[in-house]
């Protein structure tokens, strides 16, 4: 096969609603931000020039920012900088698309060789760019409305019909679709009538140079955690979908069963409100109070979102990382935690069933009942032999998720998309 780098020189990535420069855990920034920037960096190391188009959210942002060697982030002005929710962004698609096309028009003809869009809003713009530039469109959904609506958290808002229609249009327009897991691929085919031959499963990666084992005693000292503490960590956006409340309710149940554990238990919640969680940003703190988990002898610590290197330290400091989400297309936090050698207790949903190997790198919990979660947490806490086995398995499981492998396979998908487009033209 001809080397991918000879066939692909420049790539346009579209990440409309969230910038790869944003801090994960704040607002809409999360695993997709990490995915976009890490994939772009690895592609650039392969000699591909990557331009990432995203919506400007501040007048202080430079029009073009070099995020890494070979990676430019282009800020597009579309709508007000602040106060625009994700549900209001469809009204800015036209302006955003116009500015993306205008930026490309300022370059020599044939400047980009392919478009890779992320999330359905970006896919709408990517479909227009595909037809205008005559280059293939590769799309990654990251999350899907039909899947989210089938597994809504209590108090969460269903995704609107307009999003479902938009996703269906993107699926039909894309030359190739990248799914994070086999389950996501099946959902694209069964729920969105995607052509199976145009869906490729590529696992996201983990930066194994950042997420790696640390000396637990040292990082606990640095983070102000007692060396002998039982540390149950939640890391992610605070919203119903991610279900941090499930962990708190499980911890309350655990303390009812084992009251003596309170003196050693620490439950850090690392992240900020997002999505429907923005409507009641104080609700998790209120729940903590209602459950008796704060106060002078409280166990819950709320920690603002942190950079990747610091998140790695929090994961390494933890006894386990809890991922109780109602749905995850992949579950990047679980993969990152395992790469530090920390076991994961996760909901048996979506991509988490791929990322976490039940009984080997962590435990999968069916449902979201506090008693079931308390039982799983207690197993890892009290069974030293199990915990050590899971720590070893976590490292082993994480090795299969590397961004370099993700980039290599994505390059192959770009090549297939270009071949398919040539076939359709000839």
XYZ file of N, CA and C in Angstrom, residues 215-231 263-268 270 298-303 306 310 313-318:
114
model
N 4.643 7.066 42.231
C 4.778 6.642 43.614
C 3.570 7.173 44.380
N 2.705 6.284 44.844
C 1.441 6.712 45.424
C 1.634 7.562 46.677
N 2.561 7.176 47.522
C 2.789 7.945 48.751
C 3.213 9.371 48.415
N 4.077 9.522 47.425
C 4.567 10.859 47.066
C 3.452 11.724 46.505
N 2.656 11.188 45.570
C 1.610 12.023 44.974
C 0.509 12.324 45.997
N 0.280 11.421 46.924
C -0.697 11.722 47.980
C -0.202 12.871 48.857
N 1.081 12.869 49.148
C 1.648 13.988 49.915
C 1.465 15.296 49.148
N 1.725 15.262 47.861
C 1.624 16.465 47.034
C 0.193 16.982 46.942
N -0.770 16.077 46.944
C -2.180 16.452 46.797
C -2.878 16.657 48.138
N -2.156 16.494 49.225
C -2.750 16.685 50.539
C -3.675 15.564 50.957
N -3.361 14.353 50.511
C -4.157 13.179 50.871
C -3.375 12.322 51.859
N -4.027 11.808 52.898
C -3.324 10.929 53.842
C -2.801 9.683 53.134
N -1.627 9.261 53.520
C -1.018 8.101 52.855
C -1.838 6.825 53.053
N -2.536 6.719 54.198
C -3.278 5.495 54.482
C -4.759 5.609 54.100
N -5.122 6.664 53.357
C -6.525 6.891 53.022
C -7.034 5.892 51.984
N -8.331 5.651 52.040
C -9.034 4.964 50.959
C -9.608 6.064 50.072
N -9.076 6.182 48.864
C -9.412 7.300 47.981
C -10.252 6.796 46.813
N -13.206 7.500 58.882
C -11.975 8.185 59.301
C -10.870 8.091 58.248
N -10.978 7.131 57.354
C -9.925 6.934 56.334
C -10.389 7.260 54.930
N -11.663 7.536 54.738
C -12.227 7.665 53.390
C -12.126 9.099 52.862
N -11.677 9.219 51.605
C -11.649 10.499 50.900
C -12.252 10.276 49.521
N -13.207 11.131 49.155
C -13.873 11.011 47.848
C -13.676 12.322 47.079
N -12.593 12.443 46.307
C -12.385 13.653 45.516
C -13.287 13.635 44.273
N -13.374 15.584 40.938
C -12.560 16.501 40.143
C -13.304 16.850 38.861
N -16.204 15.339 57.047
C -16.678 15.002 55.705
C -15.656 14.231 54.896
N -16.148 13.487 53.923
C -15.262 12.656 53.099
C -15.153 13.178 51.669
N -16.087 14.026 51.235
C -16.091 14.500 49.849
C -15.271 15.781 49.722
N -14.425 15.811 48.682
C -13.655 17.013 48.362
C -13.957 17.410 46.919
N -14.439 18.626 46.737
C -14.686 19.112 45.387
C -13.436 19.830 44.885
N -12.944 19.362 43.741
C -11.695 19.878 43.169
C -11.992 20.436 41.772
N -8.642 19.971 36.348
C -7.179 20.071 36.347
C -6.621 19.656 34.995
N -1.907 16.757 35.937
C -2.411 16.719 37.307
C -3.491 15.657 37.485
N -1.919 12.458 38.197
C -1.496 12.342 39.600
C -2.668 11.986 40.501
N -3.831 12.590 40.245
C -5.013 12.245 41.039
C -5.389 10.773 40.839
N -5.325 10.326 39.595
C -5.659 8.912 39.321
C -4.679 7.976 40.019
N -3.387 8.324 39.944
C -2.368 7.473 40.564
C -2.504 7.461 42.079
N -3.025 8.551 42.644
C -3.187 8.638 44.096
C -4.390 7.857 44.599
N -5.310 7.525 43.699
C -6.575 6.916 44.100
C -6.445 5.416 44.365
